[in-house]
Amino acid sequence: MQCTQEQLDEGARILKRSRSLAVSTGAGISKESGIPTFRDAQTGLWANYNPQELATPQGFSGNPKLVWEWYVERRRMISDVSPNPGHYALVDLEKEFDEFTLITQNIDNLHRKAGSKNIVELHGNILRFKCFDREHPIEQLPDDDRIPPRCHCGSMIRPDVVWFGEILPADAVMKAGRALETCETLLVVGTSGVVYPAAAFPAQAKACGARVIEVNTEISAITPLVDVYLQGPAGEVLPKLVETFRAL
Ligand code: APR
């Protein structure tokens, strides 16, 4: 199923009436770039490991070499892929609003690669690193063969992503909260709407008076809440939405 031109017109009219836009994205926007989800990536050598072993602080403490190598592999997969027309449509939209915040649950860096500017990465970024014990940001990995590499303080270095059971980065949560309170429209793209806090963004924005537009190939947990539901792949629907918006 694909949304109709009338639905796109309705979405575009809502955008046209807004000066501030917040966008919330999930794994669906990167689907057409070919990014495997966490589970999709657990094939071959990795098929026998569960997320508790690969994406928790306890898993990392228990088997740091295994977890480090899993993330090396995921980074390799991600570095080979490019943003798709959905990511680029959001770059175009950013230029049309006085205030624009793109909040993503994705760690794949594709919004940055596409050229979006005001990005809030709720779950971190797989291309960044931090100190495991004290959370120092790590600008550059040391040039030696230790696996995992070590921070200047002696701690292990880990990927700067949010693992299961961890709290989200406070500055990202604060920036997201501000954007949701002040936006006139929230555009939600490719998220199942079941993982918090992002799952609550539509209700939060609506409570502050915003209209909500959703782009998703399937009905999601948030669809009943939204003002306009645009069904279809983000890589097709978002460029059409931008085109319709520009034609108004
Ligand atoms: N275009 C738009 N939406 C799509 C597309 C597409 N091409 N392909 C899939 N979708 C939708 C699916 O219908 C689904 O609703 O994207 C959503 C993807 O859902 P999830 O895989 O659950 O991703 P997400 O909601 O981002 O997961 C949230 O959970 O696994 C953890 O931390 C991880 O950040 C992730 C979080």
Coordinates of C-alpha atoms and ligand atoms in Angstrom, one line a residue:
M1 CA 0.0 0.0 0.0
Q2 CA 1.2 3.5 -0.8
C3 CA -0.3 6.8 0.4
T4 CA -2.4 8.9 -2.0
Q5 CA -1.6 12.3 -3.4
E6 CA -4.5 13.7 -1.3
Q7 CA -2.7 12.4 1.9
L8 CA 0.6 13.9 0.7
D9 CA -1.2 17.2 0.1
E10 CA -2.6 17.1 3.6
G11 CA 0.8 16.4 5.1
A12 CA 2.4 19.2 3.0
R13 CA -0.2 21.7 4.1
I14 CA 0.5 20.9 7.7
L15 CA 4.2 21.4 7.1
K16 CA 3.6 24.7 5.2
R17 CA 1.7 26.1 8.2
S18 CA 4.6 25.4 10.6
R19 CA 7.8 27.3 11.3
S20 CA 9.3 24.7 13.6
L21 CA 9.6 21.0 12.7
A22 CA 10.9 18.1 14.7
V23 CA 11.6 14.8 13.0
S24 CA 11.9 11.4 14.8
T25 CA 13.5 8.6 12.8
G26 CA 14.0 4.9 13.4
A27 CA 15.5 1.9 11.7
G28 CA 13.0 2.1 8.9
I29 CA 14.6 5.1 7.3
S30 CA 17.8 3.2 6.8
K31 CA 16.2 0.1 5.4
E32 CA 16.5 1.2 1.8
S33 CA 20.2 1.9 2.3
G34 CA 20.5 -1.8 3.2
I35 CA 21.4 -1.4 6.9
P36 CA 20.8 -4.7 8.7
T37 CA 19.0 -4.4 12.0
F38 CA 20.8 -5.6 15.1
R39 CA 19.1 -9.0 14.6
D40 CA 19.5 -9.1 10.8
A41 CA 23.2 -8.7 11.4
Q42 CA 23.4 -11.8 13.7
T43 CA 24.1 -14.2 10.9
G44 CA 26.9 -16.7 10.4
L45 CA 29.6 -16.5 13.1
W46 CA 27.3 -14.3 15.2
A47 CA 24.1 -16.3 15.0
N48 CA 24.7 -18.0 18.3
Y49 CA 25.1 -14.9 20.4
N50 CA 22.2 -13.1 22.0
P51 CA 21.9 -9.3 22.5
Q52 CA 22.7 -9.7 26.2
E53 CA 26.2 -10.8 25.2
L54 CA 26.7 -8.3 22.4
A55 CA 25.0 -5.2 23.6
T56 CA 25.1 -4.8 27.4
P57 CA 27.8 -3.5 29.7
Q58 CA 27.8 -6.9 31.4
G59 CA 28.4 -8.6 28.1
F60 CA 31.3 -6.3 27.4
S61 CA 32.9 -6.9 30.8
G62 CA 32.4 -10.6 30.4
N63 CA 33.9 -10.9 26.9
P64 CA 35.3 -7.6 25.7
K65 CA 37.1 -9.1 22.7
L66 CA 34.0 -10.7 21.3
V67 CA 31.9 -7.5 21.7
W68 CA 34.6 -5.3 20.3
E69 CA 34.9 -7.6 17.2
W70 CA 31.1 -7.6 16.7
Y71 CA 31.1 -3.8 16.6
V72 CA 34.1 -3.8 14.2
E73 CA 32.0 -6.0 11.9
R74 CA 28.9 -3.8 12.2
R75 CA 31.0 -0.7 11.5
R76 CA 32.4 -2.4 8.4
M77 CA 28.9 -3.1 7.2
I78 CA 27.7 0.4 7.9
S79 CA 30.7 2.2 6.3
D80 CA 29.9 0.5 3.0
V81 CA 26.4 2.0 2.7
S82 CA 25.1 5.3 1.6
P83 CA 22.2 7.5 2.6
N84 CA 19.0 7.0 0.5
P85 CA 16.5 9.6 -0.9
G86 CA 14.7 9.5 2.5
H87 CA 17.7 10.9 4.3
Y88 CA 18.3 13.5 1.6
A89 CA 14.7 14.6 1.7
L90 CA 15.2 15.4 5.4
V91 CA 18.3 17.5 4.5
D92 CA 16.1 19.5 2.0
L93 CA 13.3 19.9 4.7
E94 CA 15.8 21.3 7.2
K95 CA 16.4 24.3 5.0
E96 CA 12.7 25.2 4.9
F97 CA 12.2 25.8 8.6
D98 CA 13.2 28.4 11.1
E99 CA 13.7 25.7 13.7
F100 CA 14.4 22.1 12.8
T101 CA 15.6 19.2 15.0
L102 CA 16.2 15.7 13.8
I103 CA 16.0 13.2 16.6
T104 CA 17.2 9.7 15.6
Q105 CA 17.3 6.3 17.3
N106 CA 19.7 5.1 14.6
I107 CA 23.4 4.8 15.4
D108 CA 24.4 4.4 11.7
N109 CA 25.6 8.0 11.0
L110 CA 23.6 8.2 7.8
H111 CA 21.8 11.4 8.6
R112 CA 25.2 13.1 9.1
K113 CA 26.6 11.5 6.0
A114 CA 23.6 12.8 4.0
G115 CA 24.2 16.4 5.4
S116 CA 21.5 16.9 8.1
K117 CA 22.8 19.5 10.6
N118 CA 20.8 19.7 13.8
I119 CA 20.8 16.0 14.8
V120 CA 20.1 14.5 18.2
E121 CA 21.5 11.0 18.4
L122 CA 19.4 9.4 21.2
H123 CA 21.2 6.0 21.0
G124 CA 24.7 7.3 20.2
N125 CA 26.8 6.8 17.1
I126 CA 28.6 3.6 16.2
L127 CA 31.5 5.6 14.7
R128 CA 32.3 7.2 18.0
F129 CA 34.0 5.8 21.0
K130 CA 34.2 6.4 24.7
C131 CA 36.0 5.2 27.8
F132 CA 34.2 2.3 29.4
D133 CA 34.8 3.2 33.1
R134 CA 34.7 7.0 33.0
E135 CA 33.0 7.8 29.8
H136 CA 35.7 10.1 28.5
P137 CA 35.0 10.8 24.8
I138 CA 37.7 9.2 22.6
E139 CA 38.7 11.3 19.6
Q140 CA 41.1 8.8 18.1
L141 CA 41.8 5.2 18.8
P142 CA 45.4 4.4 20.0
D143 CA 47.6 3.0 17.4
D144 CA 48.4 -0.4 18.9
D145 CA 47.0 -3.9 18.6
R146 CA 45.2 -4.2 21.9
I147 CA 41.6 -5.5 21.6
P148 CA 39.7 -3.7 22.9
P149 CA 41.9 -0.6 22.8
R150 CA 42.6 1.2 26.1
C151 CA 41.8 4.7 27.1
H152 CA 44.6 7.0 28.5
C153 CA 43.2 6.2 32.0
G154 CA 43.7 2.5 31.5
S155 CA 40.0 1.6 31.0
M156 CA 38.8 -0.3 28.0
I157 CA 37.4 1.7 25.1
R158 CA 33.9 0.9 24.0
P159 CA 31.6 2.1 21.2
D160 CA 29.6 5.2 22.0
V161 CA 26.2 3.6 21.7
V162 CA 23.5 3.0 24.2
W163 CA 23.4 -0.6 25.2
F164 CA 20.4 -2.5 26.7
G165 CA 19.7 -1.4 30.2
E166 CA 21.7 1.9 29.9
I167 CA 20.3 5.4 30.4
L168 CA 20.3 7.7 27.4
P169 CA 22.7 10.6 27.1
A170 CA 21.3 13.4 29.2
D171 CA 22.1 16.2 26.7
A172 CA 20.4 14.3 23.8
V173 CA 17.3 13.7 26.0
M174 CA 17.1 17.3 26.9
K175 CA 17.5 18.6 23.4
A176 CA 14.9 16.2 22.2
G177 CA 12.5 17.3 24.9
R178 CA 12.9 20.9 24.0
A179 CA 12.3 20.2 20.3
L180 CA 9.1 18.3 21.1
E181 CA 7.8 21.0 23.4
T182 CA 8.3 23.8 20.8
C183 CA 7.7 22.1 17.4
E184 CA 4.5 22.9 15.5
T185 CA 4.8 19.7 13.6
L186 CA 6.4 16.3 14.4
L187 CA 7.3 14.0 11.5
V188 CA 7.9 10.4 12.6
V189 CA 9.6 8.1 10.1
G190 CA 10.3 4.4 10.2
T191 CA 10.0 3.5 13.8
S192 CA 7.8 0.8 15.4
G193 CA 7.0 3.1 18.3
V194 CA 7.6 0.6 21.0
V195 CA 11.0 1.6 22.4
Y196 CA 11.0 4.4 24.9
P197 CA 11.5 7.3 25.1
A198 CA 11.0 7.8 21.4
A199 CA 7.8 5.8 21.5
A200 CA 6.3 8.6 23.6
F201 CA 7.4 11.5 21.3
P202 CA 4.1 11.7 19.3
A203 CA 2.0 11.9 22.5
Q204 CA 4.4 14.5 24.0
A205 CA 4.4 16.7 20.9
K206 CA 0.6 16.5 20.6
A207 CA 0.2 17.4 24.3
C208 CA 2.1 20.6 23.4
G209 CA -0.2 21.4 20.5
A210 CA 1.8 19.9 17.6
R211 CA 0.4 18.0 14.6
V212 CA 2.0 14.6 13.9
I213 CA 2.7 13.1 10.5
E214 CA 3.9 9.5 10.2
V215 CA 5.7 7.8 7.3
N216 CA 5.9 4.0 7.7
T217 CA 5.5 1.0 5.5
E218 CA 3.3 -0.6 8.1
I219 CA 0.8 0.5 10.7
S220 CA 2.8 1.1 13.9
A221 CA 2.1 1.6 17.6
I222 CA 1.8 5.3 17.1
T223 CA -0.4 5.3 14.0
P224 CA -3.7 5.7 16.0
L225 CA -2.3 9.0 17.4
V226 CA -1.2 10.7 14.2
D227 CA -3.0 13.4 12.2
V228 CA -1.7 12.2 8.8
Y229 CA -0.4 8.7 8.1
L230 CA 1.6 8.3 4.9
Q231 CA 2.1 4.7 4.1
G232 CA 5.1 3.6 2.1
P233 CA 8.8 3.4 2.0
A234 CA 10.5 6.5 3.4
G235 CA 12.9 6.7 0.4
E236 CA 9.8 7.2 -1.9
V237 CA 7.3 9.0 0.4
L238 CA 9.6 11.7 1.9
P239 CA 10.9 13.0 -1.5
K240 CA 7.3 13.2 -2.7
L241 CA 6.3 15.0 0.5
V242 CA 9.0 17.6 0.0
E243 CA 8.1 18.0 -3.7
T244 CA 4.4 18.5 -2.7
F245 CA 5.4 21.0 0.0
R246 CA 7.5 23.0 -2.4
A247 CA 4.7 23.2 -4.9
L248 CA 2.3 24.8 -2.4
Ligands
APR1 N1 10.3 3.1 5.2 C1 9.6 3.5 6.3 N2 9.4 2.7 7.4 C2 9.9 1.4 7.3 C3 10.6 1.0 6.2 C4 10.8 1.9 5.1 N3 11.5 1.5 4.0 N4 11.0 -0.3 6.4 C5 10.6 -0.6 7.6 N5 9.9 0.4 8.2 C6 9.3 0.5 9.5 C7 8.7 -0.8 10.0 O1 7.4 -1.0 9.6 C8 8.8 -0.6 11.5 O2 7.7 0.1 12.1 O3 10.3 0.9 10.4 C9 10.1 0.4 11.7 C10 11.3 -0.3 12.2 O4 11.1 -0.8 13.5 P1 12.3 -1.3 14.4 O5 13.1 -2.2 13.6 O6 11.6 -1.8 15.7 O7 13.2 0.0 14.6 P2 13.1 1.1 15.7 O8 11.7 1.5 16.0 O9 14.0 2.2 15.2 O10 13.7 0.4 17.0 C11 14.0 1.2 18.1 O11 15.1 -0.6 19.2 O12 16.4 -2.4 18.6 C12 16.3 -1.2 19.3 O13 18.0 0.4 19.9 C13 17.4 -0.2 18.8 O14 17.1 2.0 18.0 C14 16.5 0.8 18.0 C15 15.2 0.7 18.8

